[in-house]
Every structure is written in C-alpha cells, then in structure tokens.
Amino acid sequence: SELSIADDATCDFTGSPRDPQLGALANNGGPTDTHGLAITSPAIDAGGACTPADQRGIPRQGACDIGAFEYFRPQLTVIKHVINNDGNTRTAADFNVHVRAGSTDVAGSPQPGSEAGRTYSLVPGAYTVSEDERATYTASFSGACSATGVVTLAEGQTATCTITNNDKPPGKRFNVEPEGGTVRVKRPGGKFHLLK
C-alpha cells in the first residue's frame, strides 16, 4: 500500500501526484494544529506501518491513514425499546427501523429494531431516524436525536438515539360483568385476559 501522498512532484514520491484533500491547518484536538482529511481523501486507510496514535494522540483504527491525522467516521447507534403495559406483545424486532440521509436509507438500513442497539458508520451530516409506524403504539425519541428523530454528526462523533414505543390502551372500552363461569377476552394479536 502507499505510504506517502502529495499533490505535486516536488517530494519525488513514486506514482502520479494526487490531491490528499487536506483541510485547513486547525485545532482538531491534541497539542498541535493538524490538517484534517476530507471523507474522500485517498490518504484514508492507505497507510502501511503507522504509529499507534495520530499526532493528536488518538489511537489509529483498522488500516491507518497516511499522515498525522486519523479520520474517524461518525458512529450512530440506534436502540429500540418497547413498553407493553396495555396488552400488546410486540418486541423491538417487530419494528422496522430506518436511518436516512434525506429520503434515502443509509447502507444497512432498514433493520429490525434491537434492544442492544445497531451501530451505523456514516459520513458527517444530518440524518433522520424513523420506523415503520404501528397504529397501536406511540413513539418517542431520546438521546442524540431530536423529538422528530433528527441527528447531526461530525467527524469522529459517536451518538446514540433511542426510540421508545409504548402500546396504546384499547380503542374501545366496555363495562361488562360475567353472569357466570370464566370469561376471557383477547385483543387481536394480544393475549387472553381473565375478565373479573
């Protein structure tokens, strides 16, 4: 793999000059300023033998990047929590969860919901976390997501969004009393409950 990259031939590197797509010299964390890498930089994952940490002191990950700056894709974890206190029996996996950039699902989305969470490696930007709606449940968002499921991620950021669904009480209520014997009632898709 390549160990050096330059946008001109002044350093006598082998191969054609390529733009490393460096950002402006800036405080990207650490004791000294560094040039960050664009997500499309050819320096990403192109290093050979690298120091264990970049110039900022951040540990390298996987195939290291060429230079003093290790690019980290934002990580978004989506947790699905379901509360069934009004007779429903759905689990997290019964809900289809989406992570979208604009109107397009990101790679690996949609997926069934997960109480343990599913993690997506993304590029910096704004995303919307959503789910296929179930009429018998309400949904709320917490963590890094706004009330509408929007989250904005920067390079190196890790964020967690939680979708909590709570089942709605039955739509119709009846006042009934058994005249004798054992009477059980059941909602569609639910369990039988003893009528007392």
mmCIF file with all atom_site columns, C-alpha atoms in Angstrom:
data_model
loop_
_atom_site.group_PDB
_atom_site.id
_atom_site.type_symbol
_atom_site.label_atom_id
_atom_site.label_alt_id
_atom_site.label_comp_id
_atom_site.label_asym_id
_atom_site.label_entity_id
_atom_site.label_seq_id
_atom_site.pdbx_PDB_ins_code
_atom_site.Cartn_x
_atom_site.Cartn_y
_atom_site.Cartn_z
_atom_site.occupancy
_atom_site.B_iso_or_equiv
_atom_site.pdbx_formal_charge
_atom_site.auth_seq_id
_atom_site.auth_comp_id
_atom_site.auth_asym_id
_atom_site.auth_atom_id
_atom_site.pdbx_PDB_model_num
ATOM 1   C CA . SER A 1 1   ? 0.000   0.000   0.000   1.00 0.00 ? 1   SER A CA 1
ATOM 2   C CA . GLU A 1 2   ? 1.053   3.595   -0.399  1.00 0.00 ? 2   GLU A CA 1
ATOM 3   C CA . LEU A 1 3   ? 2.879   5.278   2.442   1.00 0.00 ? 3   LEU A CA 1
ATOM 4   C CA . SER A 1 4   ? 3.119   8.794   1.035   1.00 0.00 ? 4   SER A CA 1
ATOM 5   C CA . ILE A 1 5   ? 0.873   11.063  -0.991  1.00 0.00 ? 5   ILE A CA 1
ATOM 6   C CA . ALA A 1 6   ? 1.332   14.542  -2.455  1.00 0.00 ? 6   ALA A CA 1
ATOM 7   C CA . ASP A 1 7   ? -0.474  16.859  -4.844  1.00 0.00 ? 7   ASP A CA 1
ATOM 8   C CA . ASP A 1 8   ? 2.711   17.717  -6.784  1.00 0.00 ? 8   ASP A CA 1
ATOM 9   C CA . ALA A 1 9   ? 6.030   16.103  -7.739  1.00 0.00 ? 9   ALA A CA 1
ATOM 10  C CA . THR A 1 10  ? 8.366   18.165  -5.505  1.00 0.00 ? 10  THR A CA 1
ATOM 11  C CA . CYS A 1 11  ? 8.915   15.342  -2.997  1.00 0.00 ? 11  CYS A CA 1
ATOM 12  C CA . ASP A 1 12  ? 9.843   12.761  -5.650  1.00 0.00 ? 12  ASP A CA 1
ATOM 13  C CA . PHE A 1 13  ? 7.205   10.267  -4.460  1.00 0.00 ? 13  PHE A CA 1
ATOM 14  C CA . THR A 1 14  ? 6.563   7.424   -6.872  1.00 0.00 ? 14  THR A CA 1
ATOM 15  C CA . GLY A 1 15  ? 3.277   7.369   -8.736  1.00 0.00 ? 15  GLY A CA 1
ATOM 16  C CA . SER A 1 16  ? 1.179   10.207  -10.094 1.00 0.00 ? 16  SER A CA 1
ATOM 17  C CA . PRO A 1 17  ? 0.610   13.235  -7.882  1.00 0.00 ? 17  PRO A CA 1
ATOM 18  C CA . ARG A 1 18  ? -2.783  13.063  -6.140  1.00 0.00 ? 18  ARG A CA 1
ATOM 19  C CA . ASP A 1 19  ? -4.581  15.640  -4.029  1.00 0.00 ? 19  ASP A CA 1
ATOM 20  C CA . PRO A 1 20  ? -4.629  14.356  -0.416  1.00 0.00 ? 20  PRO A CA 1
ATOM 21  C CA . GLN A 1 21  ? -7.697  16.576  0.217   1.00 0.00 ? 21  GLN A CA 1
ATOM 22  C CA . LEU A 1 22  ? -6.416  18.176  3.402   1.00 0.00 ? 22  LEU A CA 1
ATOM 23  C CA . GLY A 1 23  ? -8.427  20.647  5.412   1.00 0.00 ? 23  GLY A CA 1
ATOM 24  C CA . ALA A 1 24  ? -7.001  23.932  6.619   1.00 0.00 ? 24  ALA A CA 1
ATOM 25  C CA . LEU A 1 25  ? -4.498  23.812  9.480   1.00 0.00 ? 25  LEU A CA 1
ATOM 26  C CA . ALA A 1 26  ? -6.740  23.874  12.560  1.00 0.00 ? 26  ALA A CA 1
ATOM 27  C CA . ASN A 1 27  ? -7.170  22.791  16.148  1.00 0.00 ? 27  ASN A CA 1
ATOM 28  C CA . ASN A 1 28  ? -8.611  19.308  15.601  1.00 0.00 ? 28  ASN A CA 1
ATOM 29  C CA . GLY A 1 29  ? -7.750  18.296  19.170  1.00 0.00 ? 29  GLY A CA 1
ATOM 30  C CA . GLY A 1 30  ? -4.380  17.382  20.611  1.00 0.00 ? 30  GLY A CA 1
ATOM 31  C CA . PRO A 1 31  ? -1.357  19.561  21.460  1.00 0.00 ? 31  PRO A CA 1
ATOM 32  C CA . THR A 1 32  ? -0.743  20.960  17.952  1.00 0.00 ? 32  THR A CA 1
ATOM 33  C CA . ASP A 1 33  ? -2.807  22.026  14.953  1.00 0.00 ? 33  ASP A CA 1
ATOM 34  C CA . THR A 1 34  ? -3.329  19.436  12.195  1.00 0.00 ? 34  THR A CA 1
ATOM 35  C CA . HIS A 1 35  ? -4.722  19.215  8.686   1.00 0.00 ? 35  HIS A CA 1
ATOM 36  C CA . GLY A 1 36  ? -7.912  17.142  8.799   1.00 0.00 ? 36  GLY A CA 1
ATOM 37  C CA . LEU A 1 37  ? -8.813  14.774  5.966   1.00 0.00 ? 37  LEU A CA 1
ATOM 38  C CA . ALA A 1 38  ? -11.884 15.017  3.757   1.00 0.00 ? 38  ALA A CA 1
ATOM 39  C CA . ILE A 1 39  ? -14.031 11.862  3.733   1.00 0.00 ? 39  ILE A CA 1
ATOM 40  C CA . THR A 1 40  ? -12.979 11.334  0.094   1.00 0.00 ? 40  THR A CA 1
ATOM 41  C CA . SER A 1 41  ? -9.227  11.697  0.768   1.00 0.00 ? 41  SER A CA 1
ATOM 42  C CA . PRO A 1 42  ? -7.091  8.983   -0.858  1.00 0.00 ? 42  PRO A CA 1
ATOM 43  C CA . ALA A 1 43  ? -4.961  9.043   2.330   1.00 0.00 ? 43  ALA A CA 1
ATOM 44  C CA . ILE A 1 44  ? -7.742  7.313   4.321   1.00 0.00 ? 44  ILE A CA 1
ATOM 45  C CA . ASP A 1 45  ? -6.900  3.658   5.094   1.00 0.00 ? 45  ASP A CA 1
ATOM 46  C CA . ALA A 1 46  ? -3.879  3.849   2.742   1.00 0.00 ? 46  ALA A CA 1
ATOM 47  C CA . GLY A 1 47  ? -1.064  3.805   5.328   1.00 0.00 ? 47  GLY A CA 1
ATOM 48  C CA . GLY A 1 48  ? 1.397   0.993   5.834   1.00 0.00 ? 48  GLY A CA 1
ATOM 49  C CA . ALA A 1 49  ? 3.221   0.730   9.150   1.00 0.00 ? 49  ALA A CA 1
ATOM 50  C CA . CYS A 1 50  ? 1.874   3.557   11.320  1.00 0.00 ? 50  CYS A CA 1
ATOM 51  C CA . THR A 1 51  ? 2.453   4.902   14.784  1.00 0.00 ? 51  THR A CA 1
ATOM 52  C CA . PRO A 1 52  ? -0.134  3.569   17.278  1.00 0.00 ? 52  PRO A CA 1
ATOM 53  C CA . ALA A 1 53  ? -1.710  7.045   17.570  1.00 0.00 ? 53  ALA A CA 1
ATOM 54  C CA . ASP A 1 54  ? -2.046  10.047  15.284  1.00 0.00 ? 54  ASP A CA 1
ATOM 55  C CA . GLN A 1 55  ? -0.466  13.443  16.035  1.00 0.00 ? 55  GLN A CA 1
ATOM 56  C CA . ARG A 1 56  ? -3.441  14.312  18.250  1.00 0.00 ? 56  ARG A CA 1
ATOM 57  C CA . GLY A 1 57  ? -2.867  11.229  20.405  1.00 0.00 ? 57  GLY A CA 1
ATOM 58  C CA . ILE A 1 58  ? -5.960  9.443   19.059  1.00 0.00 ? 58  ILE A CA 1
ATOM 59  C CA . PRO A 1 59  ? -5.420  5.685   18.523  1.00 0.00 ? 59  PRO A CA 1
ATOM 60  C CA . ARG A 1 60  ? -5.336  4.535   14.899  1.00 0.00 ? 60  ARG A CA 1
ATOM 61  C CA . GLN A 1 61  ? -8.172  2.292   13.748  1.00 0.00 ? 61  GLN A CA 1
ATOM 62  C CA . GLY A 1 62  ? -8.028  -0.581  11.291  1.00 0.00 ? 62  GLY A CA 1
ATOM 63  C CA . ALA A 1 63  ? -5.913  0.231   8.239   1.00 0.00 ? 63  ALA A CA 1
ATOM 64  C CA . CYS A 1 64  ? -4.331  3.518   9.292   1.00 0.00 ? 64  CYS A CA 1
ATOM 65  C CA . ASP A 1 65  ? -4.465  6.748   7.338   1.00 0.00 ? 65  ASP A CA 1
ATOM 66  C CA . ILE A 1 66  ? -1.405  8.366   5.795   1.00 0.00 ? 66  ILE A CA 1
ATOM 67  C CA . GLY A 1 67  ? -0.170  11.358  7.784   1.00 0.00 ? 67  GLY A CA 1
ATOM 68  C CA . ALA A 1 68  ? -0.653  12.983  11.149  1.00 0.00 ? 68  ALA A CA 1
ATOM 69  C CA . PHE A 1 69  ? -4.468  12.779  11.199  1.00 0.00 ? 69  PHE A CA 1
ATOM 70  C CA . GLU A 1 70  ? -6.570  9.610   11.537  1.00 0.00 ? 70  GLU A CA 1
ATOM 71  C CA . TYR A 1 71  ? -10.046 10.125  10.075  1.00 0.00 ? 71  TYR A CA 1
ATOM 72  C CA . PHE A 1 72  ? -12.902 8.661   12.122  1.00 0.00 ? 72  PHE A CA 1
ATOM 73  C CA . ARG A 1 73  ? -16.306 8.179   10.575  1.00 0.00 ? 73  ARG A CA 1
ATOM 74  C CA . PRO A 1 74  ? -19.188 9.190   12.840  1.00 0.00 ? 74  PRO A CA 1
ATOM 75  C CA . GLN A 1 75  ? -20.878 6.262   14.595  1.00 0.00 ? 75  GLN A CA 1
ATOM 76  C CA . LEU A 1 76  ? -24.634 6.272   15.252  1.00 0.00 ? 76  LEU A CA 1
ATOM 77  C CA . THR A 1 77  ? -26.192 3.602   17.472  1.00 0.00 ? 77  THR A CA 1
ATOM 78  C CA . VAL A 1 78  ? -29.980 3.207   17.384  1.00 0.00 ? 78  VAL A CA 1
ATOM 79  C CA . ILE A 1 79  ? -31.633 1.451   20.337  1.00 0.00 ? 79  ILE A CA 1
ATOM 80  C CA . LYS A 1 80  ? -35.235 0.244   20.227  1.00 0.00 ? 80  LYS A CA 1
ATOM 81  C CA . HIS A 1 81  ? -37.195 -0.038  23.483  1.00 0.00 ? 81  HIS A CA 1
ATOM 82  C CA . VAL A 1 82  ? -40.778 -1.337  23.652  1.00 0.00 ? 82  VAL A CA 1
ATOM 83  C CA . ILE A 1 83  ? -43.165 -0.983  26.610  1.00 0.00 ? 83  ILE A CA 1
ATOM 84  C CA . ASN A 1 84  ? -46.205 -3.276  26.654  1.00 0.00 ? 84  ASN A CA 1
ATOM 85  C CA . ASN A 1 85  ? -48.371 -2.212  29.578  1.00 0.00 ? 85  ASN A CA 1
ATOM 86  C CA . ASP A 1 86  ? -51.739 -2.162  27.805  1.00 0.00 ? 86  ASP A CA 1
ATOM 87  C CA . GLY A 1 87  ? -51.973 -5.707  26.444  1.00 0.00 ? 87  GLY A CA 1
ATOM 88  C CA . ASN A 1 88  ? -49.791 -5.648  23.319  1.00 0.00 ? 88  ASN A CA 1
ATOM 89  C CA . THR A 1 89  ? -46.938 -8.131  22.892  1.00 0.00 ? 89  THR A CA 1
ATOM 90  C CA . ARG A 1 90  ? -44.658 -6.638  20.218  1.00 0.00 ? 90  ARG A CA 1
ATOM 91  C CA . THR A 1 91  ? -40.885 -6.802  20.710  1.00 0.00 ? 91  THR A CA 1
ATOM 92  C CA . ALA A 1 92  ? -38.150 -4.489  19.412  1.00 0.00 ? 92  ALA A CA 1
ATOM 93  C CA . ALA A 1 93  ? -37.523 -6.812  16.447  1.00 0.00 ? 93  ALA A CA 1
ATOM 94  C CA . ASP A 1 94  ? -41.166 -6.389  15.332  1.00 0.00 ? 94  ASP A CA 1
ATOM 95  C CA . PHE A 1 95  ? -40.418 -2.785  14.319  1.00 0.00 ? 95  PHE A CA 1
ATOM 96  C CA . ASN A 1 96  ? -38.602 -1.838  11.117  1.00 0.00 ? 96  ASN A CA 1
ATOM 97  C CA . VAL A 1 97  ? -36.096 0.964   11.931  1.00 0.00 ? 97  VAL A CA 1
ATOM 98  C CA . HIS A 1 98  ? -34.666 3.352   9.327   1.00 0.00 ? 98  HIS A CA 1
ATOM 99  C CA . VAL A 1 99  ? -31.635 5.657   9.298   1.00 0.00 ? 99  VAL A CA 1
ATOM 100 C CA . ARG A 1 100 ? -31.909 8.029   6.347   1.00 0.00 ? 100 ARG A CA 1
ATOM 101 C CA . ALA A 1 101 ? -29.823 10.738  4.734   1.00 0.00 ? 101 ALA A CA 1
ATOM 102 C CA . GLY A 1 102 ? -32.526 12.876  3.164   1.00 0.00 ? 102 GLY A CA 1
ATOM 103 C CA . SER A 1 103 ? -35.084 10.397  1.834   1.00 0.00 ? 103 SER A CA 1
ATOM 104 C CA . THR A 1 104 ? -32.591 7.576   1.195   1.00 0.00 ? 104 THR A CA 1
ATOM 105 C CA . ASP A 1 105 ? -31.803 4.766   3.646   1.00 0.00 ? 105 ASP A CA 1
ATOM 106 C CA . VAL A 1 106 ? -28.103 4.524   4.526   1.00 0.00 ? 106 VAL A CA 1
ATOM 107 C CA . ALA A 1 107 ? -26.208 1.258   3.959   1.00 0.00 ? 107 ALA A CA 1
ATOM 108 C CA . GLY A 1 108 ? -27.570 -1.426  6.277   1.00 0.00 ? 108 GLY A CA 1
ATOM 109 C CA . SER A 1 109 ? -30.931 0.335   6.764   1.00 0.00 ? 109 SER A CA 1
ATOM 110 C CA . PRO A 1 110 ? -33.703 -0.582  7.367   1.00 0.00 ? 110 PRO A CA 1
ATOM 111 C CA . GLN A 1 111 ? -33.162 -3.217  10.042  1.00 0.00 ? 111 GLN A CA 1
ATOM 112 C CA . PRO A 1 112 ? -35.375 -4.792  12.705  1.00 0.00 ? 112 PRO A CA 1
ATOM 113 C CA . GLY A 1 113 ? -35.201 -2.853  15.974  1.00 0.00 ? 113 GLY A CA 1
ATOM 114 C CA . SER A 1 114 ? -32.783 -4.014  18.651  1.00 0.00 ? 114 SER A CA 1
ATOM 115 C CA . GLU A 1 115 ? -32.783 -3.509  22.428  1.00 0.00 ? 115 GLU A CA 1
ATOM 116 C CA . ALA A 1 116 ? -28.971 -3.899  22.327  1.00 0.00 ? 116 ALA A CA 1
ATOM 117 C CA . GLY A 1 117 ? -28.748 -1.321  19.521  1.00 0.00 ? 117 GLY A CA 1
ATOM 118 C CA . ARG A 1 118 ? -27.485 -1.303  15.943  1.00 0.00 ? 118 ARG A CA 1
ATOM 119 C CA . THR A 1 119 ? -24.483 0.838   15.008  1.00 0.00 ? 119 THR A CA 1
ATOM 120 C CA . TYR A 1 120 ? -24.032 2.602   11.681  1.00 0.00 ? 120 TYR A CA 1
ATOM 121 C CA . SER A 1 121 ? -20.715 4.024   10.399  1.00 0.00 ? 121 SER A CA 1
ATOM 122 C CA . LEU A 1 122 ? -21.614 7.183   8.488   1.00 0.00 ? 122 LEU A CA 1
ATOM 123 C CA . VAL A 1 123 ? -20.168 10.304  6.897   1.00 0.00 ? 123 VAL A CA 1
ATOM 124 C CA . PRO A 1 124 ? -20.617 13.670  8.638   1.00 0.00 ? 124 PRO A CA 1
ATOM 125 C CA . GLY A 1 125 ? -24.028 15.205  8.077   1.00 0.00 ? 125 GLY A CA 1
ATOM 126 C CA . ALA A 1 126 ? -27.679 15.227  9.117   1.00 0.00 ? 126 ALA A CA 1
ATOM 127 C CA . TYR A 1 127 ? -29.691 12.014  9.446   1.00 0.00 ? 127 TYR A CA 1
ATOM 128 C CA . THR A 1 128 ? -33.228 11.061  10.370  1.00 0.00 ? 128 THR A CA 1
ATOM 129 C CA . VAL A 1 129 ? -34.004 8.010   12.491  1.00 0.00 ? 129 VAL A CA 1
ATOM 130 C CA . SER A 1 130 ? -37.525 6.658   11.998  1.00 0.00 ? 130 SER A CA 1
ATOM 131 C CA . GLU A 1 131 ? -39.572 3.471   11.993  1.00 0.00 ? 131 GLU A CA 1
ATOM 132 C CA . ASP A 1 132 ? -42.467 1.927   10.144  1.00 0.00 ? 132 ASP A CA 1
ATOM 133 C CA . GLU A 1 133 ? -45.420 3.119   12.202  1.00 0.00 ? 133 GLU A CA 1
ATOM 134 C CA . ARG A 1 134 ? -47.594 0.756   14.216  1.00 0.00 ? 134 ARG A CA 1
ATOM 135 C CA . ALA A 1 135 ? -51.028 2.198   14.943  1.00 0.00 ? 135 ALA A CA 1
ATOM 136 C CA . THR A 1 136 ? -51.253 0.541   18.365  1.00 0.00 ? 136 THR A CA 1
ATOM 137 C CA . TYR A 1 137 ? -48.040 2.211   19.665  1.00 0.00 ? 137 TYR A CA 1
ATOM 138 C CA . THR A 1 138 ? -46.796 5.720   20.340  1.00 0.00 ? 138 THR A CA 1
ATOM 139 C CA . ALA A 1 139 ? -43.157 6.571   19.578  1.00 0.00 ? 139 ALA A CA 1
ATOM 140 C CA . SER A 1 140 ? -40.741 8.991   21.221  1.00 0.00 ? 140 SER A CA 1
ATOM 141 C CA . PHE A 1 141 ? -37.066 9.769   20.595  1.00 0.00 ? 141 PHE A CA 1
ATOM 142 C CA . SER A 1 142 ? -34.346 10.445  23.148  1.00 0.00 ? 142 SER A CA 1
ATOM 143 C CA . GLY A 1 143 ? -30.569 10.660  23.353  1.00 0.00 ? 143 GLY A CA 1
ATOM 144 C CA . ALA A 1 144 ? -28.821 12.459  20.492  1.00 0.00 ? 144 ALA A CA 1
ATOM 145 C CA . CYS A 1 145 ? -31.969 12.569  18.322  1.00 0.00 ? 145 CYS A CA 1
ATOM 146 C CA . SER A 1 146 ? -34.391 15.475  18.386  1.00 0.00 ? 146 SER A CA 1
ATOM 147 C CA . ALA A 1 147 ? -38.088 14.865  19.109  1.00 0.00 ? 147 ALA A CA 1
ATOM 148 C CA . THR A 1 148 ? -38.539 14.209  15.375  1.00 0.00 ? 148 THR A CA 1
ATOM 149 C CA . GLY A 1 149 ? -35.597 11.778  15.092  1.00 0.00 ? 149 GLY A CA 1
ATOM 150 C CA . VAL A 1 150 ? -33.069 14.182  13.515  1.00 0.00 ? 150 VAL A CA 1
ATOM 151 C CA . VAL A 1 151 ? -29.388 13.929  14.471  1.00 0.00 ? 151 VAL A CA 1
ATOM 152 C CA . THR A 1 152 ? -26.368 15.775  13.036  1.00 0.00 ? 152 THR A CA 1
ATOM 153 C CA . LEU A 1 153 ? -22.979 14.053  13.206  1.00 0.00 ? 153 LEU A CA 1
ATOM 154 C CA . ALA A 1 154 ? -19.460 15.439  12.859  1.00 0.00 ? 154 ALA A CA 1
ATOM 155 C CA . GLU A 1 155 ? -16.195 13.611  12.075  1.00 0.00 ? 155 GLU A CA 1
ATOM 156 C CA . GLY A 1 156 ? -15.213 11.335  14.947  1.00 0.00 ? 156 GLY A CA 1
ATOM 157 C CA . GLN A 1 157 ? -18.527 11.776  16.802  1.00 0.00 ? 157 GLN A CA 1
ATOM 158 C CA . THR A 1 158 ? -20.339 8.860   18.435  1.00 0.00 ? 158 THR A CA 1
ATOM 159 C CA . ALA A 1 159 ? -24.022 9.275   19.186  1.00 0.00 ? 159 ALA A CA 1
ATOM 160 C CA . THR A 1 160 ? -26.893 7.128   20.439  1.00 0.00 ? 160 THR A CA 1
ATOM 161 C CA . CYS A 1 161 ? -30.580 7.576   19.654  1.00 0.00 ? 161 CYS A CA 1
ATOM 162 C CA . THR A 1 162 ? -33.283 5.616   21.446  1.00 0.00 ? 162 THR A CA 1
ATOM 163 C CA . ILE A 1 163 ? -36.772 5.043   20.059  1.00 0.00 ? 163 ILE A CA 1
ATOM 164 C CA . THR A 1 164 ? -39.239 4.129   22.798  1.00 0.00 ? 164 THR A CA 1
ATOM 165 C CA . ASN A 1 165 ? -42.600 2.675   21.832  1.00 0.00 ? 165 ASN A CA 1
ATOM 166 C CA . ASN A 1 166 ? -45.427 2.411   24.331  1.00 0.00 ? 166 ASN A CA 1
ATOM 167 C CA . ASP A 1 167 ? -48.554 0.473   23.476  1.00 0.00 ? 167 ASP A CA 1
ATOM 168 C CA . LYS A 1 168 ? -51.804 2.414   23.422  1.00 0.00 ? 168 LYS A CA 1
ATOM 169 C CA . PRO A 1 169 ? -54.756 1.350   25.542  1.00 0.00 ? 169 PRO A CA 1
ATOM 170 C CA . PRO A 1 170 ? -57.537 -0.401  23.630  1.00 0.00 ? 170 PRO A CA 1
ATOM 171 C CA . GLY A 1 171 ? -59.581 1.976   21.457  1.00 0.00 ? 171 GLY A CA 1
ATOM 172 C CA . LYS A 1 172 ? -62.942 0.911   22.886  1.00 0.00 ? 172 LYS A CA 1
ATOM 173 C CA . ARG A 1 173 ? -63.832 0.285   26.498  1.00 0.00 ? 173 ARG A CA 1
ATOM 174 C CA . PHE A 1 174 ? -66.803 -1.716  27.676  1.00 0.00 ? 174 PHE A CA 1
ATOM 175 C CA . ASN A 1 175 ? -68.279 -2.124  31.110  1.00 0.00 ? 175 ASN A CA 1
ATOM 176 C CA . VAL A 1 176 ? -69.180 -5.787  31.318  1.00 0.00 ? 176 VAL A CA 1
ATOM 177 C CA . GLU A 1 177 ? -69.654 -8.246  34.108  1.00 0.00 ? 177 GLU A CA 1
ATOM 178 C CA . PRO A 1 178 ? -69.817 -12.018 33.667  1.00 0.00 ? 178 PRO A CA 1
ATOM 179 C CA . GLU A 1 179 ? -73.038 -13.680 34.785  1.00 0.00 ? 179 GLU A CA 1
ATOM 180 C CA . GLY A 1 180 ? -71.323 -16.969 35.466  1.00 0.00 ? 180 GLY A CA 1
ATOM 181 C CA . GLY A 1 181 ? -68.355 -19.164 34.626  1.00 0.00 ? 181 GLY A CA 1
ATOM 182 C CA . THR A 1 182 ? -64.980 -17.977 33.425  1.00 0.00 ? 182 THR A CA 1
ATOM 183 C CA . VAL A 1 183 ? -64.845 -15.326 30.722  1.00 0.00 ? 183 VAL A CA 1
ATOM 184 C CA . ARG A 1 184 ? -61.647 -14.424 28.898  1.00 0.00 ? 184 ARG A CA 1
ATOM 185 C CA . VAL A 1 185 ? -61.168 -11.578 26.439  1.00 0.00 ? 185 VAL A CA 1
ATOM 186 C CA . LYS A 1 186 ? -58.490 -11.100 23.796  1.00 0.00 ? 186 LYS A CA 1
ATOM 187 C CA . ARG A 1 187 ? -57.438 -8.202  21.595  1.00 0.00 ? 187 ARG A CA 1
ATOM 188 C CA . PRO A 1 188 ? -56.295 -9.001  18.033  1.00 0.00 ? 188 PRO A CA 1
ATOM 189 C CA . GLY A 1 189 ? -52.659 -10.106 18.253  1.00 0.00 ? 189 GLY A CA 1
ATOM 190 C CA . GLY A 1 190 ? -52.768 -9.988  22.065  1.00 0.00 ? 190 GLY A CA 1
ATOM 191 C CA . LYS A 1 191 ? -53.089 -12.456 24.938  1.00 0.00 ? 191 LYS A CA 1
ATOM 192 C CA . PHE A 1 192 ? -56.215 -13.738 26.645  1.00 0.00 ? 192 PHE A CA 1
ATOM 193 C CA . HIS A 1 193 ? -57.022 -11.951 29.910  1.00 0.00 ? 193 HIS A CA 1
ATOM 194 C CA . LEU A 1 194 ? -59.405 -13.165 32.588  1.00 0.00 ? 194 LEU A CA 1
ATOM 195 C CA . LEU A 1 195 ? -62.442 -10.909 32.860  1.00 0.00 ? 195 LEU A CA 1
ATOM 196 C CA . LYS A 1 196 ? -63.138 -10.244 36.542  1.00 0.00 ? 196 LYS A CA 1
#
